[in-house]
Short mmCIF file of C-alpha atoms in Angstrom, two decimals:
data_model
loop_
_atom_site.label_atom_id
_atom_site.label_comp_id
_atom_site.label_asym_id
_atom_site.label_seq_id
_atom_site.Cartn_x
_atom_site.Cartn_y
_atom_site.Cartn_z
CA MET A 1 0.00 0.00 0.00
CA THR A 2 1.49 3.36 -1.02
CA LYS A 3 1.97 6.16 1.52
CA HIS A 4 -0.67 8.25 -0.31
CA ILE A 5 -3.32 5.54 -0.09
CA LEU A 6 -2.40 4.67 3.49
CA SER A 7 -2.70 8.29 4.61
CA MET A 8 -6.14 8.53 2.96
CA VAL A 9 -7.31 5.37 4.73
CA VAL A 10 -6.05 6.53 8.12
CA LEU A 11 -7.55 10.02 7.76
CA SER A 12 -10.88 8.55 6.59
CA PHE A 13 -10.97 6.37 9.70
CA LEU A 14 -10.21 9.28 12.01
CA VAL A 15 -12.76 11.63 10.45
CA LEU A 16 -15.53 9.05 10.16
CA ASN A 17 -15.11 8.06 13.77
CA GLY A 18 -14.96 11.62 15.05
CA THR A 19 -11.49 11.20 16.54
CA ALA A 20 -9.46 13.59 14.37
CA LYS A 21 -7.62 15.84 16.81
CA ASP A 22 -7.94 19.60 16.66
CA LYS A 23 -10.68 19.44 14.03
CA ALA A 24 -14.06 21.11 14.38
CA TYR A 25 -16.69 22.10 11.86
CA GLU A 26 -16.62 25.79 10.99
CA PRO A 27 -19.61 27.63 9.47
CA ILE A 28 -19.20 28.93 5.91
CA PHE A 29 -22.54 30.79 6.02
CA ASP A 30 -23.22 33.20 8.88
CA GLY A 31 -26.99 32.60 8.88
CA LYS A 32 -27.74 36.28 8.33
CA THR A 33 -26.07 37.57 5.16
CA LEU A 34 -24.49 36.35 1.92
CA LYS A 35 -21.11 37.76 2.95
CA GLY A 36 -18.32 35.59 1.58
CA TRP A 37 -20.40 34.39 -1.39
CA THR A 38 -20.64 35.55 -5.02
CA GLN A 39 -23.33 34.72 -7.56
CA ARG A 40 -22.08 33.40 -10.91
CA ASN A 41 -23.79 32.64 -14.21
CA GLY A 42 -27.64 32.89 -14.38
CA THR A 43 -30.13 35.34 -12.89
CA ALA A 44 -31.89 33.23 -10.26
CA THR A 45 -32.19 35.09 -6.95
CA TYR A 46 -30.66 34.23 -3.59
CA ARG A 47 -31.78 35.59 -0.22
CA VAL A 48 -31.42 34.78 3.47
CA GLU A 49 -34.61 33.71 5.24
CA LYS A 50 -34.94 32.06 8.66
CA SER A 51 -31.19 31.35 8.84
CA ALA A 52 -31.19 29.63 5.46
CA ILE A 53 -30.00 30.56 1.97
CA VAL A 54 -33.00 30.40 -0.36
CA GLY A 55 -32.49 30.23 -4.11
CA LYS A 56 -35.44 31.00 -6.40
CA THR A 57 -35.70 30.15 -10.09
CA LYS A 58 -36.16 32.74 -12.78
CA GLU A 59 -37.71 31.71 -16.06
CA GLY A 60 -35.30 32.00 -18.96
CA SER A 61 -32.20 31.87 -16.75
CA PRO A 62 -29.48 29.27 -17.24
CA ASN A 63 -28.14 27.43 -14.21
CA SER A 64 -27.20 29.87 -11.44
CA PHE A 65 -24.61 29.35 -8.70
CA LEU A 66 -23.95 31.09 -5.39
CA CYS A 67 -20.25 30.42 -4.86
CA SER A 68 -17.99 30.65 -1.85
CA ASN A 69 -15.24 33.22 -2.25
CA LYS A 70 -12.88 30.86 -0.45
CA LEU A 71 -11.45 27.85 -2.28
CA TYR A 72 -11.33 24.37 -0.75
CA GLY A 73 -9.34 21.25 -1.58
CA ASN A 74 -9.67 18.39 0.91
CA PHE A 75 -12.57 18.81 3.30
CA ASP A 76 -15.45 17.36 5.27
CA LEU A 77 -18.60 19.35 4.43
CA LYS A 78 -22.03 19.19 6.07
CA PHE A 79 -25.23 20.97 5.11
CA GLU A 80 -28.99 20.58 5.11
CA VAL A 81 -31.10 21.12 2.00
CA LYS A 82 -34.77 21.24 1.07
CA VAL A 83 -36.00 21.54 -2.52
CA ASP A 84 -39.39 22.10 -4.13
CA ASN A 85 -40.79 19.16 -6.05
CA GLY A 86 -40.04 19.70 -9.72
CA LEU A 87 -36.66 21.38 -9.23
CA ASN A 88 -33.27 19.76 -9.74
CA SER A 89 -30.32 21.24 -7.85
CA GLY A 90 -26.84 20.46 -6.60
CA VAL A 91 -23.81 21.62 -4.65
CA GLN A 92 -20.59 22.27 -6.55
CA ILE A 93 -17.31 21.24 -4.94
CA ARG A 94 -13.74 22.08 -6.04
CA SER A 95 -15.29 24.07 -8.87
CA GLN A 96 -13.88 26.71 -11.19
CA THR A 97 -14.93 29.11 -13.94
CA LYS A 98 -13.87 28.83 -17.57
CA ASP A 99 -12.25 31.83 -19.28
CA GLY A 100 -11.98 34.07 -16.25
CA PRO A 101 -14.03 34.88 -13.12
CA LYS A 102 -17.23 35.57 -15.08
CA GLY A 103 -16.99 32.36 -17.09
CA ARG A 104 -19.01 29.15 -16.94
CA VAL A 105 -19.00 27.36 -13.59
CA ASN A 106 -17.62 23.85 -13.98
CA GLY A 107 -16.54 20.96 -11.79
CA PRO A 108 -17.87 18.16 -9.60
CA GLN A 109 -21.44 18.53 -8.35
CA VAL A 110 -23.21 16.59 -5.62
CA GLU A 111 -26.70 15.91 -6.97
CA ILE A 112 -29.85 17.16 -5.21
CA GLU A 113 -33.08 15.73 -6.59
CA MET A 114 -36.50 14.80 -5.24
CA SER A 115 -37.03 11.05 -4.87
CA GLY A 116 -40.50 10.94 -6.39
CA LYS A 117 -42.35 7.67 -6.80
CA ASN A 118 -39.48 5.63 -8.19
CA GLY A 119 -36.48 7.09 -6.40
CA ALA A 120 -33.79 9.29 -7.95
CA GLU A 121 -30.07 10.06 -8.10
CA SER A 122 -29.48 12.40 -5.17
CA GLY A 123 -25.98 12.13 -3.75
CA TYR A 124 -24.24 10.89 -6.88
CA ILE A 125 -21.51 12.99 -8.51
CA TYR A 126 -22.02 14.92 -11.76
CA GLY A 127 -19.44 16.87 -13.75
CA GLU A 128 -21.19 20.23 -14.27
CA ALA A 129 -19.97 21.56 -17.65
CA ALA A 130 -17.18 19.03 -17.13
CA GLY A 131 -18.10 15.86 -18.99
CA GLY A 132 -21.37 14.80 -17.39
CA TRP A 133 -21.82 12.05 -14.84
CA MET A 134 -18.71 11.11 -12.87
CA THR A 135 -20.51 8.33 -11.01
CA PRO A 136 -20.67 5.39 -13.45
CA LYS A 137 -24.09 4.42 -14.77
CA ASP A 138 -24.04 1.01 -13.06
CA LYS A 139 -23.46 2.73 -9.72
CA ARG A 140 -26.27 5.28 -10.07
CA LYS A 141 -29.05 3.24 -8.55
CA PRO A 142 -32.27 5.20 -7.87
CA HIS A 143 -33.05 5.42 -4.17
CA LYS A 144 -35.41 7.16 -1.74
CA HIS A 145 -33.02 8.27 0.99
CA PHE A 146 -33.77 11.89 0.02
CA LYS A 147 -36.99 12.93 1.78
CA ASP A 148 -39.19 15.00 -0.51
CA GLY A 149 -40.48 18.27 0.94
CA LYS A 150 -38.29 17.98 4.05
CA TRP A 151 -34.84 19.01 5.22
CA ASN A 152 -32.16 16.50 4.26
CA ALA A 153 -28.73 16.21 5.91
CA TYR A 154 -25.81 15.82 3.49
CA ARG A 155 -22.21 15.06 4.27
CA VAL A 156 -19.47 15.28 1.62
CA LEU A 157 -15.97 14.00 2.37
CA ALA A 158 -13.42 14.90 -0.32
CA GLN A 159 -9.89 13.56 0.12
CA GLY A 160 -7.61 13.48 -2.88
CA SER A 161 -9.32 11.68 -5.74
CA ARG A 162 -11.92 10.11 -3.43
CA ILE A 163 -15.34 11.70 -2.85
CA GLN A 164 -17.85 10.17 -0.41
CA VAL A 165 -21.42 11.35 0.12
CA TRP A 166 -24.01 10.55 2.78
CA ILE A 167 -27.68 11.58 2.84
CA ASN A 168 -29.48 11.37 6.17
CA SER A 169 -26.63 9.19 7.52
CA THR A 170 -26.83 6.66 4.66
CA GLN A 171 -23.80 6.46 2.39
CA ILE A 172 -24.75 7.02 -1.25
CA SER A 173 -21.44 7.56 -3.03
CA ASP A 174 -17.87 6.36 -2.72
CA LEU A 175 -16.17 7.51 -5.89
CA VAL A 176 -12.51 7.63 -6.88
CA HIS A 177 -11.94 9.81 -9.94
CA GLU A 178 -8.26 10.52 -10.62
CA GLU A 179 -8.84 12.47 -13.84
CA LYS A 180 -11.21 14.99 -12.26
CA PHE A 181 -8.95 15.40 -9.26
CA GLN A 182 -6.08 16.32 -11.57
CA SER A 183 -8.16 19.01 -13.30
CA HIS A 184 -10.10 20.15 -10.20
CA PRO A 185 -7.95 19.61 -7.08
CA LYS A 186 -9.31 22.75 -5.42
CA GLY A 187 -12.09 25.26 -5.98
CA PHE A 188 -15.18 26.94 -4.63
CA ILE A 189 -18.37 25.48 -3.19
CA GLY A 190 -21.41 26.51 -5.22
CA LEU A 191 -25.14 26.33 -4.50
CA GLN A 192 -27.03 25.64 -7.72
CA VAL A 193 -30.45 26.86 -8.80
CA HIS A 194 -31.14 24.90 -11.96
CA GLY A 195 -32.69 26.46 -15.05
CA ILE A 196 -36.37 25.60 -15.64
CA ARG A 197 -38.64 24.99 -18.60
CA LYS A 198 -40.68 27.89 -19.93
CA GLY A 199 -44.04 28.11 -18.19
CA SER A 200 -42.93 26.15 -15.11
CA GLY A 201 -42.09 27.31 -11.62
CA PRO A 202 -41.17 29.35 -9.81
CA PHE A 203 -39.38 26.87 -7.56
CA GLU A 204 -37.13 27.28 -4.54
CA VAL A 205 -34.27 25.39 -2.93
CA SER A 206 -32.95 26.14 0.56
CA TRP A 207 -29.70 25.38 2.37
CA ARG A 208 -28.82 25.80 6.03
CA ASN A 209 -26.17 24.78 8.57
CA LEU A 210 -23.33 24.79 6.03
CA GLU A 211 -20.22 23.75 7.94
CA ILE A 212 -16.81 22.48 6.94
CA ILE A 213 -13.59 20.95 8.26
CA GLU A 214 -10.58 21.63 6.07
CA LEU A 215 -8.29 18.61 5.76
CA LYS A 216 -4.67 18.30 4.67
#
């Protein structure tokens, strides 16, 4: 076992068992303002309401993203999310913009999607403007761990090329993607409001309790 793989295994064990020394979750949203965040791409609106960030669709807008000004590489991220039925969303991690700061947001995205009657793909990893699904098709099994119309607790652990995702304490993803790690080793966290079809909506998606531990 190489030193790189061994260090990842050891750190995963420590973090997952809550025994990593000198590590505590730090808020990345103050619960009152959007200080420290910048909107990129589309024209959806973002506001703070009841200690949550609420994103609202705007007809005719492409995908919109509220992005952290700070960049993150390896981390343990927690947040809660609630989304209107009919709206697809996601959280960007290690993401970038193409052709300068006002360019297209691209990078890994943790999927947020209502379960519906037959289950859905919440928690799997998509390459937003970066090649499409990162989670292989045979691993994207529809599930109902995402509770429609309610707050859902996500946890995203990104260490090197490995990305793990839990929804409501159930592990959904355990993906190793060396190619994407090489192109996106570090970047911002982005809260997506997806574009909508003409004549639909408006829809909203809300996030709260966004907290992170930065890892080496």
